[in-house]
Coordinates of C-alpha atoms in Angstrom, one line a residue:
Chain A
M183 CA 0.0 0.0 0.0
T184 CA 1.3 3.5 -0.9
R185 CA 2.1 5.7 2.0
R186 CA 0.1 8.9 2.0
I187 CA 1.6 11.4 4.4
V188 CA 0.0 14.6 5.4
Y189 CA 2.6 16.9 6.9
L190 CA 1.4 20.0 8.8
A191 CA 3.9 22.9 8.8
G192 CA 4.6 26.4 9.9
G193 CA 7.6 28.4 8.7
V194 CA 11.3 27.8 9.3
G195 CA 11.3 24.6 11.5
G196 CA 8.5 23.1 9.5
S197 CA 10.3 23.8 6.2
K198 CA 13.4 22.0 7.4
L199 CA 11.6 18.7 8.1
A200 CA 9.6 19.2 4.9
V201 CA 12.9 19.1 2.9
G202 CA 13.9 15.9 4.7
L203 CA 10.5 14.3 4.0
A204 CA 10.5 15.4 0.4
S205 CA 14.0 13.8 0.0
L206 CA 12.6 10.4 1.1
L207 CA 9.0 10.4 -0.2
S208 CA 7.8 10.5 -3.8
P209 CA 5.5 13.4 -4.8
D210 CA 2.4 11.2 -4.5
E211 CA 3.3 10.1 -1.0
L212 CA 3.5 13.6 0.6
T213 CA 1.2 16.6 1.0
I214 CA 2.7 19.5 2.8
V215 CA -0.1 21.6 4.5
V216 CA 1.1 25.1 5.5
N217 CA -0.2 27.6 8.0
T218 CA -1.6 30.8 6.5
G219 CA -2.6 32.5 9.7
D220 CA 0.4 34.9 9.5
D221 CA -0.4 35.9 5.9
E222 CA -0.5 39.7 5.6
E223 CA -0.8 42.4 3.0
F224 CA 2.3 44.6 2.5
H225 CA 2.3 47.4 -0.1
G226 CA -0.9 46.0 -1.4
L227 CA 0.7 42.6 -2.1
H228 CA -0.4 39.3 -0.5
V229 CA 2.5 37.8 1.5
S230 CA 2.2 34.2 2.7
P231 CA 5.4 33.9 4.8
D232 CA 5.1 30.3 5.8
V233 CA 4.0 29.1 2.4
D234 CA 7.0 30.9 0.9
T235 CA 9.4 29.6 3.5
V236 CA 8.4 26.1 2.7
M237 CA 8.3 26.8 -1.1
Y238 CA 11.8 28.4 -1.1
A239 CA 13.2 25.5 1.0
L240 CA 11.9 22.9 -1.4
A241 CA 13.2 24.8 -4.4
G242 CA 16.6 25.1 -2.8
L243 CA 16.3 28.9 -2.7
T244 CA 16.3 29.5 1.1
N245 CA 18.6 32.0 2.6
E246 CA 20.1 29.7 5.2
V247 CA 21.7 32.5 7.1
S248 CA 18.6 34.5 7.8
G249 CA 16.3 31.6 7.6
W250 CA 13.7 33.6 5.5
G251 CA 13.7 35.0 2.0
V252 CA 15.7 34.0 -1.0
T253 CA 19.4 33.4 -1.0
G254 CA 21.4 36.1 -2.7
D255 CA 18.5 38.5 -2.8
T256 CA 18.9 42.2 -3.2
F257 CA 16.9 44.9 -1.4
S258 CA 16.7 47.7 -3.9
G259 CA 12.9 47.7 -4.1
L260 CA 12.5 48.0 -0.3
S261 CA 14.9 51.0 -0.2
M262 CA 12.9 52.7 -2.9
L263 CA 9.6 51.9 -1.1
E264 CA 11.1 53.5 2.0
R265 CA 12.1 56.6 -0.1
L266 CA 8.5 56.7 -1.4
G267 CA 7.2 56.9 2.2
A268 CA 5.9 53.4 2.6
P269 CA 6.4 51.6 5.9
T270 CA 9.2 49.1 5.4
W271 CA 9.6 47.3 8.8
F272 CA 8.8 44.0 7.1
N273 CA 11.9 43.0 5.2
L274 CA 11.2 42.0 1.6
G275 CA 14.0 41.2 -0.9
D276 CA 13.5 41.9 -4.5
K277 CA 13.1 38.2 -5.5
D278 CA 10.7 37.7 -2.6
L279 CA 8.7 40.8 -3.7
A280 CA 8.4 39.2 -7.2
T281 CA 6.8 36.1 -5.6
H282 CA 4.2 38.4 -3.8
I283 CA 3.7 40.5 -7.0
R284 CA 3.0 37.3 -9.0
R285 CA 0.8 35.8 -6.3
T286 CA -1.2 39.0 -5.9
Q287 CA -1.7 39.3 -9.7
L288 CA -3.1 35.7 -9.9
L289 CA -5.3 36.1 -6.8
R290 CA -6.8 39.3 -8.3
Q291 CA -7.5 37.3 -11.4
G292 CA -9.7 35.1 -9.2
W293 CA -7.3 32.2 -8.6
S294 CA -7.5 30.5 -5.1
L295 CA -4.4 30.6 -2.9
S296 CA -4.1 26.9 -3.5
K297 CA -4.0 27.3 -7.2
V298 CA -1.5 30.1 -7.0
T299 CA 0.7 28.1 -4.6
N300 CA 0.6 25.1 -7.0
E301 CA 1.5 27.3 -9.9
L302 CA 4.4 29.0 -8.1
S303 CA 5.6 25.7 -6.9
Q304 CA 5.6 24.1 -10.3
Q305 CA 7.4 27.1 -11.8
L306 CA 10.1 26.7 -9.2
G307 CA 10.4 23.1 -10.1
I308 CA 8.9 21.7 -6.9
K309 CA 7.6 18.2 -7.4
H310 CA 5.8 17.8 -4.0
R311 CA 2.4 19.3 -3.2
I312 CA 2.4 22.3 -1.0
V313 CA -1.1 23.4 -0.1
P314 CA -2.2 26.3 2.1
M315 CA -4.3 25.1 5.0
S316 CA -7.2 27.2 3.7
D317 CA -8.1 29.3 0.7
D318 CA -10.1 31.5 3.1
S319 CA -8.7 34.3 5.2
V320 CA -7.5 33.3 8.7
R321 CA -5.5 35.9 10.5
T322 CA -3.6 35.3 13.7
V323 CA -4.1 38.1 16.2
I324 CA -1.9 38.5 19.3
H325 CA -3.7 40.4 22.1
T326 CA -1.1 42.4 24.0
P327 CA -1.1 45.3 26.5
E328 CA -0.5 47.5 23.4
G329 CA -3.7 46.2 21.8
P330 CA -4.3 43.5 19.2
L331 CA -1.4 43.0 16.8
S332 CA -1.4 41.0 13.6
F333 CA 1.1 38.2 13.7
Q334 CA 3.7 40.0 11.6
D335 CA 3.2 43.2 13.5
Y336 CA 3.9 41.3 16.7
F337 CA 6.6 39.1 15.3
V338 CA 8.6 41.4 13.0
R339 CA 7.8 45.1 13.9
R340 CA 7.6 44.5 17.6
R341 CA 10.1 41.7 17.7
C342 CA 7.8 39.6 20.0
E343 CA 8.4 42.1 22.8
P344 CA 4.8 42.7 24.0
S345 CA 3.3 40.0 26.2
A346 CA 0.9 37.7 24.6
A347 CA -2.3 37.8 26.7
A348 CA -4.4 35.8 24.2
I349 CA -4.4 34.6 20.6
D350 CA -7.2 34.7 18.1
F351 CA -7.5 33.3 14.7
T352 CA -9.8 35.7 13.0
G353 CA -11.9 34.0 10.3
A354 CA -11.0 30.5 11.5
D355 CA -14.6 29.8 12.6
T356 CA -15.9 30.1 9.0
A357 CA -12.8 29.2 7.0
Q358 CA -12.8 25.9 5.2
P359 CA -9.7 23.7 5.0
S360 CA -8.5 23.9 1.4
A361 CA -9.7 21.1 -0.9
G362 CA -6.1 19.8 -1.2
F363 CA -5.8 19.6 2.5
S364 CA -9.1 18.0 3.0
E365 CA -8.6 15.4 0.3
A366 CA -5.1 14.6 1.4
L367 CA -6.4 14.0 4.9
Q368 CA -9.1 11.8 3.6
E369 CA -6.6 9.5 1.9
A370 CA -3.8 9.8 4.5
T371 CA -2.1 6.8 6.0
A372 CA -0.2 9.0 8.5
V373 CA -0.2 12.5 9.8
I374 CA 3.0 14.3 10.8
Y375 CA 3.1 17.6 12.8
G376 CA 6.2 19.6 12.0
P377 CA 8.5 21.2 14.6
S378 CA 6.6 24.4 14.4
N379 CA 5.2 26.8 16.9
P380 CA 2.3 25.0 18.6
I381 CA 0.4 28.2 19.2
V382 CA 0.7 30.3 16.0
S383 CA 1.8 27.7 13.4
I384 CA 0.0 24.5 14.2
G385 CA -2.7 26.4 16.2
P386 CA -4.4 28.1 13.1
I387 CA -4.5 24.7 11.3
L388 CA -6.2 23.1 14.3
A389 CA -8.6 26.0 14.6
L390 CA -10.2 25.2 11.2
P391 CA -13.8 23.9 11.6
G392 CA -13.9 20.1 12.0
L393 CA -10.1 19.7 11.9
R394 CA -9.6 18.6 15.5
E395 CA -12.5 16.1 15.1
R396 CA -11.0 14.6 12.0
L397 CA -7.5 14.4 13.5
Q398 CA -9.0 12.8 16.7
A399 CA -10.8 10.2 14.6
F400 CA -7.9 9.6 12.3
S401 CA -7.0 5.9 12.4
G402 CA -3.4 5.9 11.2
P403 CA -0.3 6.9 13.1
R404 CA 0.0 10.6 14.1
I405 CA 3.5 11.7 14.9
A406 CA 4.7 15.2 16.1
V407 CA 8.1 16.6 16.4
S408 CA 8.6 19.0 19.3
P409 CA 9.7 22.5 18.4
I410 CA 10.8 23.0 22.1
V411 CA 14.2 21.7 23.1
G412 CA 15.6 22.1 26.6
G413 CA 12.7 24.4 27.6
E414 CA 13.4 26.8 24.8
A415 CA 12.1 27.2 21.2
V416 CA 14.6 26.1 18.6
R417 CA 13.6 29.3 16.9
G418 CA 11.0 32.0 17.4
P419 CA 8.8 33.0 20.3
A420 CA 7.1 29.7 21.1
A421 CA 8.7 29.4 24.6
K422 CA 8.0 33.0 25.5
M423 CA 4.4 32.8 24.3
L424 CA 3.8 29.6 26.2
R425 CA 5.1 31.2 29.4
E426 CA 2.9 34.3 28.9
L427 CA -0.1 32.1 28.4
G428 CA 0.7 30.4 31.7
E429 CA 2.3 27.2 30.5
E430 CA 5.6 25.8 31.3
P431 CA 7.6 25.8 28.0
G432 CA 8.6 22.2 27.6
V433 CA 7.8 19.1 25.7
G434 CA 4.8 18.6 28.1
A435 CA 3.2 21.8 26.8
I436 CA 3.5 20.5 23.3
A437 CA 2.0 17.2 24.2
R438 CA -0.8 18.9 26.1
R439 CA -1.7 20.9 23.0
L440 CA -1.8 17.8 20.9
A441 CA -3.6 15.6 23.4
G442 CA -6.0 13.3 21.6
L443 CA -4.6 14.4 18.2
C444 CA -1.2 12.6 18.3
D445 CA 0.2 9.2 19.1
I446 CA 3.9 9.8 19.3
L447 CA 5.8 13.0 20.2
V448 CA 9.4 13.0 19.0
I449 CA 11.4 15.0 21.6
D450 CA 15.0 15.9 21.5
E451 CA 17.4 13.5 23.2
T452 CA 18.3 16.3 25.6
D453 CA 14.7 16.1 26.8
R454 CA 14.8 12.4 27.3
D455 CA 14.1 12.8 31.1
A456 CA 10.9 14.7 30.3
A457 CA 9.3 11.7 28.6
S458 CA 6.8 11.3 31.4
E459 CA 5.5 14.8 30.9
V460 CA 4.6 13.8 27.4
E461 CA 3.2 10.4 28.3
R462 CA 0.7 11.9 30.8
W463 CA -1.1 13.4 27.8
G464 CA -1.8 10.0 26.3
M465 CA 1.0 9.8 23.8
K466 CA 4.4 8.1 23.5
A467 CA 7.6 10.0 23.7
V468 CA 10.5 9.1 21.5
A469 CA 13.8 10.8 22.0
E470 CA 15.9 11.7 18.9
Q471 CA 18.4 14.2 17.7
T472 CA 15.9 16.8 16.5
I473 CA 18.2 19.9 15.8
M474 CA 18.4 20.2 12.0
T475 CA 21.5 22.2 11.0
N476 CA 22.2 20.6 7.7
I477 CA 20.5 18.5 5.0
E478 CA 21.8 15.2 6.5
D479 CA 20.0 16.1 9.8
R480 CA 16.8 16.9 8.0
I481 CA 16.8 13.6 6.1
S482 CA 17.9 11.6 9.1
L483 CA 15.1 13.0 11.3
A484 CA 12.5 12.6 8.5
G485 CA 13.6 9.0 8.1
R486 CA 13.1 8.3 11.8
V487 CA 9.7 10.0 11.8
L488 CA 8.6 8.0 8.8
E489 CA 9.7 4.8 10.6
L490 CA 7.6 5.8 13.5
A491 CA 4.7 6.5 11.1
S492 CA 4.8 3.1 9.4
Chain B
M23 CA 3.2 89.3 -13.4
T24 CA 4.2 85.8 -12.5
R25 CA 4.9 83.4 -15.4
R26 CA 2.7 80.4 -15.4
I27 CA 4.1 77.8 -17.8
V28 CA 2.2 74.7 -18.9
Y29 CA 4.7 72.2 -20.3
L30 CA 3.4 69.2 -22.2
A31 CA 5.7 66.2 -22.2
G32 CA 6.2 62.6 -23.2
G33 CA 9.0 60.5 -22.0
V34 CA 12.8 60.8 -22.5
G35 CA 13.0 63.9 -24.7
G36 CA 10.3 65.6 -22.8
S37 CA 11.9 64.9 -19.5
K38 CA 15.2 66.5 -20.5
L39 CA 13.7 69.8 -21.3
A40 CA 11.6 69.4 -18.1
V41 CA 14.8 69.4 -16.1
G42 CA 16.0 72.5 -17.9
L43 CA 12.7 74.3 -17.2
A44 CA 12.6 73.2 -13.6
S45 CA 16.1 74.6 -13.2
L46 CA 15.0 78.1 -14.4
L47 CA 11.4 78.3 -13.1
S48 CA 10.1 78.3 -9.5
P49 CA 7.6 75.6 -8.5
D50 CA 4.7 77.9 -8.9
E51 CA 5.8 79.0 -12.4
L52 CA 5.7 75.5 -13.9
T53 CA 3.3 72.7 -14.4
I54 CA 4.5 69.6 -16.2
V55 CA 1.7 67.7 -17.9
V56 CA 2.6 64.2 -18.9
N57 CA 1.2 61.8 -21.4
T58 CA -0.4 58.7 -19.9
G59 CA -1.4 57.0 -23.2
D60 CA 1.4 54.5 -22.9
D61 CA 0.5 53.5 -19.3
E62 CA 0.1 49.8 -19.0
E63 CA -0.4 47.1 -16.4
F64 CA 2.5 44.7 -15.9
H65 CA 2.3 41.9 -13.3
G66 CA -0.9 43.5 -12.0
L67 CA 1.0 46.8 -11.4
H68 CA 0.1 50.1 -12.9
V69 CA 3.1 51.4 -14.9
S70 CA 3.1 55.0 -16.1
P71 CA 6.3 55.1 -18.1
D72 CA 6.3 58.8 -19.2
V73 CA 5.3 60.0 -15.7
D74 CA 8.1 58.0 -14.2
T75 CA 10.6 59.1 -16.7
V76 CA 9.8 62.8 -15.9
M77 CA 9.7 62.1 -12.2
Y78 CA 13.0 60.2 -12.1
A79 CA 14.6 63.0 -14.2
L80 CA 13.4 65.7 -11.8
A81 CA 14.5 63.7 -8.8
G82 CA 18.0 63.1 -10.3
L83 CA 17.4 59.4 -10.4
T84 CA 17.5 58.8 -14.2
N85 CA 19.6 56.1 -15.6
E86 CA 21.3 58.3 -18.2
V87 CA 22.8 55.4 -20.1
S88 CA 19.6 53.6 -20.9
G89 CA 17.4 56.7 -20.7
W90 CA 14.7 54.9 -18.7
G91 CA 14.5 53.5 -15.2
V92 CA 16.5 54.3 -12.1
T93 CA 20.2 54.7 -12.0
G94 CA 22.0 51.8 -10.3
D95 CA 18.9 49.7 -10.2
T96 CA 19.1 45.9 -9.9
F97 CA 16.9 43.4 -11.7
S98 CA 16.5 40.6 -9.2
G99 CA 12.7 40.9 -9.1
L100 CA 12.4 40.6 -12.9
S101 CA 14.6 37.5 -12.9
M102 CA 12.4 35.9 -10.3
L103 CA 9.2 36.9 -12.2
E104 CA 10.7 35.2 -15.2
R105 CA 11.4 32.1 -13.1
L106 CA 7.8 32.2 -11.9
G107 CA 6.6 32.1 -15.5
A108 CA 5.5 35.7 -15.9
P109 CA 6.2 37.4 -19.2
T110 CA 9.1 39.7 -18.7
W111 CA 9.7 41.4 -22.0
F112 CA 9.1 44.8 -20.3
N113 CA 12.3 45.6 -18.4
L114 CA 11.6 46.7 -14.9
G115 CA 14.3 47.3 -12.3
D116 CA 13.7 46.6 -8.6
K117 CA 13.5 50.3 -7.6
D118 CA 11.3 51.0 -10.6
L119 CA 9.0 48.1 -9.6
A120 CA 8.8 49.7 -6.1
T121 CA 7.3 52.8 -7.7
H122 CA 4.7 50.7 -9.5
I123 CA 4.0 48.7 -6.4
R124 CA 3.4 51.9 -4.4
R125 CA 1.4 53.5 -7.2
T126 CA -0.8 50.5 -7.5
Q127 CA -1.4 50.2 -3.8
L128 CA -2.5 53.9 -3.6
L129 CA -4.7 53.6 -6.8
R130 CA -6.4 50.6 -5.3
Q131 CA -7.1 52.6 -2.2
G132 CA -9.1 54.9 -4.4
W133 CA -6.5 57.7 -5.0
S134 CA -6.5 59.3 -8.4
L135 CA -3.4 59.0 -10.6
S136 CA -2.8 62.8 -10.0
K137 CA -2.9 62.4 -6.3
V138 CA -0.5 59.4 -6.5
T139 CA 1.8 61.2 -8.8
N140 CA 1.9 64.2 -6.4
E141 CA 2.6 61.9 -3.5
L142 CA 5.4 60.0 -5.2
S143 CA 6.9 63.3 -6.5
Q144 CA 6.9 64.9 -3.0
Q145 CA 8.4 61.8 -1.5
L146 CA 11.2 62.0 -4.1
G147 CA 11.8 65.6 -3.1
I148 CA 10.5 67.1 -6.4
K149 CA 9.3 70.6 -5.9
H150 CA 7.7 71.2 -9.3
R151 CA 4.2 69.9 -10.1
I152 CA 4.0 66.9 -12.4
V153 CA 0.5 66.1 -13.4
P154 CA -0.8 63.2 -15.6
M155 CA -2.7 64.5 -18.6
S156 CA -5.8 62.7 -17.3
D157 CA -6.9 60.6 -14.3
D158 CA -9.0 58.5 -16.7
S159 CA -7.7 55.7 -18.8
V160 CA -6.4 56.6 -22.2
R161 CA -4.6 53.8 -24.0
T162 CA -2.6 54.3 -27.2
V163 CA -3.2 51.5 -29.6
I164 CA -1.0 51.0 -32.7
H165 CA -2.8 49.2 -35.5
T166 CA -0.3 47.0 -37.4
P167 CA -0.4 44.1 -39.8
E168 CA 0.0 41.9 -36.7
G169 CA -3.2 43.4 -35.3
P170 CA -3.7 46.1 -32.7
L171 CA -0.8 46.4 -30.3
S172 CA -0.7 48.4 -27.0
F173 CA 2.0 51.1 -27.1
Q174 CA 4.4 49.1 -24.9
D175 CA 3.7 45.9 -26.8
Y176 CA 4.6 47.8 -30.0
F177 CA 7.5 49.8 -28.6
V178 CA 9.2 47.4 -26.3
R179 CA 8.2 43.8 -27.1
R180 CA 8.0 44.3 -30.9
R181 CA 10.8 47.0 -30.9
C182 CA 8.7 49.2 -33.2
E183 CA 9.2 46.7 -36.0
P184 CA 5.6 46.3 -37.3
S185 CA 4.3 49.1 -39.6
A186 CA 2.0 51.5 -38.0
A187 CA -1.1 51.7 -40.1
A188 CA -3.2 53.8 -37.7
I189 CA -3.1 55.0 -34.1
D190 CA -6.0 55.1 -31.7
F191 CA -6.3 56.6 -28.2
T192 CA -8.8 54.3 -26.6
G193 CA -10.8 56.1 -24.0
A194 CA -9.7 59.6 -25.1
D195 CA -13.1 60.5 -26.3
T196 CA -14.5 60.3 -22.8
A197 CA -11.4 61.0 -20.6
Q198 CA -11.3 64.3 -18.9
P199 CA -8.1 66.3 -18.6
S200 CA -6.9 66.0 -15.0
A201 CA -7.9 68.9 -12.7
G202 CA -4.3 69.9 -12.3
F203 CA -3.9 70.1 -16.1
S204 CA -7.1 72.0 -16.6
E205 CA -6.5 74.5 -13.9
A206 CA -2.9 75.1 -15.0
L207 CA -4.1 75.7 -18.5
Q208 CA -6.7 78.2 -17.2
E209 CA -4.0 80.2 -15.4
A210 CA -1.2 79.7 -18.0
T211 CA 0.7 82.6 -19.5
A212 CA 2.5 80.3 -22.0
V213 CA 2.3 76.8 -23.3
I214 CA 5.4 74.8 -24.2
Y215 CA 5.3 71.5 -26.1
G216 CA 8.3 69.3 -25.3
P217 CA 10.5 67.6 -27.9
S218 CA 8.3 64.5 -27.7
N219 CA 6.8 62.1 -30.2
P220 CA 4.1 64.2 -31.9
I221 CA 2.0 61.1 -32.6
V222 CA 2.1 59.0 -29.4
S223 CA 3.3 61.5 -26.7
I224 CA 1.8 64.8 -27.6
G225 CA -1.0 63.1 -29.6
P226 CA -2.8 61.5 -26.7
I227 CA -2.8 64.9 -24.8
L228 CA -4.3 66.7 -27.8
A229 CA -6.9 63.9 -28.2
L230 CA -8.5 64.8 -24.8
P231 CA -11.9 66.4 -25.3
G232 CA -11.8 70.1 -25.7
L233 CA -8.0 70.3 -25.5
R234 CA -7.4 71.4 -29.1
E235 CA -10.0 74.0 -28.8
R236 CA -8.5 75.4 -25.6
L237 CA -5.0 75.4 -27.1
Q238 CA -6.3 77.0 -30.3
A239 CA -8.0 79.8 -28.2
F240 CA -5.1 80.2 -25.9
S241 CA -4.0 83.8 -26.0
G242 CA -0.4 83.6 -24.7
P243 CA 2.6 82.4 -26.6
R244 CA 2.7 78.7 -27.6
I245 CA 6.1 77.3 -28.2
A246 CA 7.1 73.8 -29.4
V247 CA 10.5 72.1 -29.7
S248 CA 10.9 69.7 -32.6
P249 CA 11.7 66.1 -31.7
I250 CA 12.8 65.6 -35.3
V251 CA 16.3 66.6 -36.2
G252 CA 17.7 66.2 -39.7
G253 CA 14.7 64.0 -40.8
E254 CA 15.2 61.6 -37.9
A255 CA 13.8 61.3 -34.4
V256 CA 16.4 62.2 -31.7
R257 CA 15.1 59.1 -30.0
G258 CA 12.3 56.6 -30.6
P259 CA 10.1 55.7 -33.5
A260 CA 8.6 59.2 -34.4
A261 CA 10.3 59.4 -37.9
K262 CA 9.4 55.7 -38.8
M263 CA 5.8 56.2 -37.6
L264 CA 5.5 59.5 -39.6
R265 CA 6.8 57.7 -42.7
E266 CA 4.4 54.8 -42.3
L267 CA 1.5 57.2 -41.8
G268 CA 2.4 58.8 -45.1
E269 CA 4.2 61.9 -43.8
E270 CA 7.7 63.1 -44.6
P271 CA 9.5 63.0 -41.3
G272 CA 10.8 66.5 -40.9
V273 CA 10.1 69.7 -39.0
G274 CA 7.2 70.3 -41.5
A275 CA 5.4 67.2 -40.2
I276 CA 5.8 68.5 -36.6
A277 CA 4.5 71.9 -37.6
R278 CA 1.6 70.4 -39.5
R279 CA 0.5 68.5 -36.5
L280 CA 0.6 71.6 -34.3
A281 CA -1.0 73.9 -36.9
G282 CA -3.3 76.4 -35.1
L283 CA -2.0 75.2 -31.7
C284 CA 1.5 76.7 -31.8
D285 CA 3.1 80.1 -32.5
I286 CA 6.8 79.2 -32.7
L287 CA 8.5 75.9 -33.5
V288 CA 12.0 75.6 -32.2
I289 CA 13.9 73.5 -34.8
D290 CA 17.5 72.3 -34.6
E291 CA 20.0 74.6 -36.2
T292 CA 20.8 71.8 -38.7
D293 CA 17.3 72.1 -40.0
R294 CA 17.6 75.9 -40.5
D295 CA 17.0 75.5 -44.2
A296 CA 13.6 73.8 -43.6
A297 CA 12.2 76.9 -41.9
S298 CA 9.8 77.5 -44.7
E299 CA 8.3 74.0 -44.2
V300 CA 7.4 75.1 -40.8
E301 CA 6.1 78.6 -41.6
R302 CA 3.6 77.3 -44.2
W303 CA 1.7 75.9 -41.2
G304 CA 1.2 79.3 -39.8
M305 CA 4.0 79.4 -37.2
K306 CA 7.4 80.9 -36.9
A307 CA 10.5 78.7 -37.0
V308 CA 13.4 79.5 -34.7
A309 CA 16.7 77.5 -35.1
E310 CA 18.5 76.5 -32.0
Q311 CA 20.9 73.9 -30.8
T312 CA 18.2 71.4 -29.6
I313 CA 20.2 68.2 -28.9
M314 CA 20.4 67.9 -25.1
T315 CA 23.3 65.7 -24.1
N316 CA 24.0 67.2 -20.7
I317 CA 22.5 69.5 -18.0
E318 CA 24.0 72.6 -19.6
D319 CA 22.2 71.9 -22.9
R320 CA 19.0 71.3 -21.1
I321 CA 19.1 74.6 -19.2
S322 CA 20.4 76.5 -22.2
L323 CA 17.5 75.2 -24.5
A324 CA 15.0 75.8 -21.7
G325 CA 16.3 79.4 -21.3
R326 CA 15.9 80.1 -25.0
V327 CA 12.4 78.6 -25.1
L328 CA 11.4 80.7 -22.1
E329 CA 12.7 83.8 -23.8
L330 CA 10.5 83.0 -26.8
A331 CA 7.6 82.4 -24.5
S332 CA 7.9 85.8 -22.8

């Protein structure tokens, strides 16, 4: 029987394991479902940061130093936008801007975000399916003492400094999972949660109507990889946000958020002693080397996750 | 009495004399009215090539080697757009793209092209008024044996190779002159026609409803500078187009097209012997050095034109 893996991903961490999985799975064995809760419009252009991070990673275009954007990109356009009086706190390289220009053009022609993502992926030579979690608008809002902030406003402009009092996913109550996501889940033999922020990357996906129920009822193996290692996020504000929301940032918090939705949580080997914190939430803990610094790490971790999923 | 000059311009040639005029006139003495007949949408962005050429020239940003675009620009975005499968025959640098991104964003917010042009000009530190000829859509169409081509399609993609059988200005019959143009003309003490293509740069301006009548009835001096020198266009397809439309490309053809609308045509000193071809159309010919290779030439010609206009 052919494996049909549905892989749920946010940005940088999620994209690294995506590359590993795509190295080991054929295109018909893998569907990469990406968070769109932190999509935002900049300069009138539709930016899908997580979709792009995954897309650039699979196309071999990632700027590995910064972790976002396109390698070798220039920033002439942004400097001109600044000169023209536009707010430029969100860093956008010229090649990256081209992606947003093209996406926006196709969206305005009436294409769905799924269709646009498929088109851009194909043009970039990507063989595996990347699908946005939804073609409808879902926007992550961080409620802070400064007022509600969009995710990018919080994450980039305010550098995650304000305390997160609560998180909303505006539009999630009526948004539908994209057809590509829904169909892939229907046919899936296993579900993998990437090492992405449980609150703002996996959270918006789980907030889609019916998704939790479908994942709860899913009969195949469900494997997650913890984005928290040694009580800190490998990258990004996950640990800080968990703390502010009153949770101890550790593998236990990841397990708690996936309780009933996951069978095995892959934790870093440095967290081996915390396995019981995972298992109290009704899932198995498996300790692995989860830090992915190079392509070998990505393939190795993907291979181990696929073993657990079989 | 304060001089109030209305200067009508197309792209490169027009922008050179605009720089000269702006060097000699205070901001309240000059309104630069620019052709928008060759505006076009690329990648979903509104491009106003003539407006930008004038704007970049007045901001000191012109790429003097190519004559278009921004000096020192990069082309990363265009290379990415090509990779993403977009048609990229129209060359757009990254800084130039930023102008179009910003313009499009503001237009979509409901701003008029005049308001956007004013905003971009101010941000670029331009003190003189640049106004588009109209805020309504006028599109120059070149009818060729290959079928109708938009101006940019004809000029850039097809490198002016197809024969021009006829020219249309789609929308010109219902477009209104912009308020800035109309008011400037109301208060004008003199009108100057830039050394721009008489067919596709000055032509669309003259095609606006009521414009010919207003220029015919204008009581102050009306001065034009010939874009044709020695039977050839200083730049662009003016001579070729005139020939294809059955006209001898020379200063006489320029005079004929401005008959009744112009009092003095400044011709190049190399065309001194052709003065009678100008005068038969009811205007005076004045021979000057009209080739503008550097800033001194631009100021010198502008000074001479202003003398004639006083």
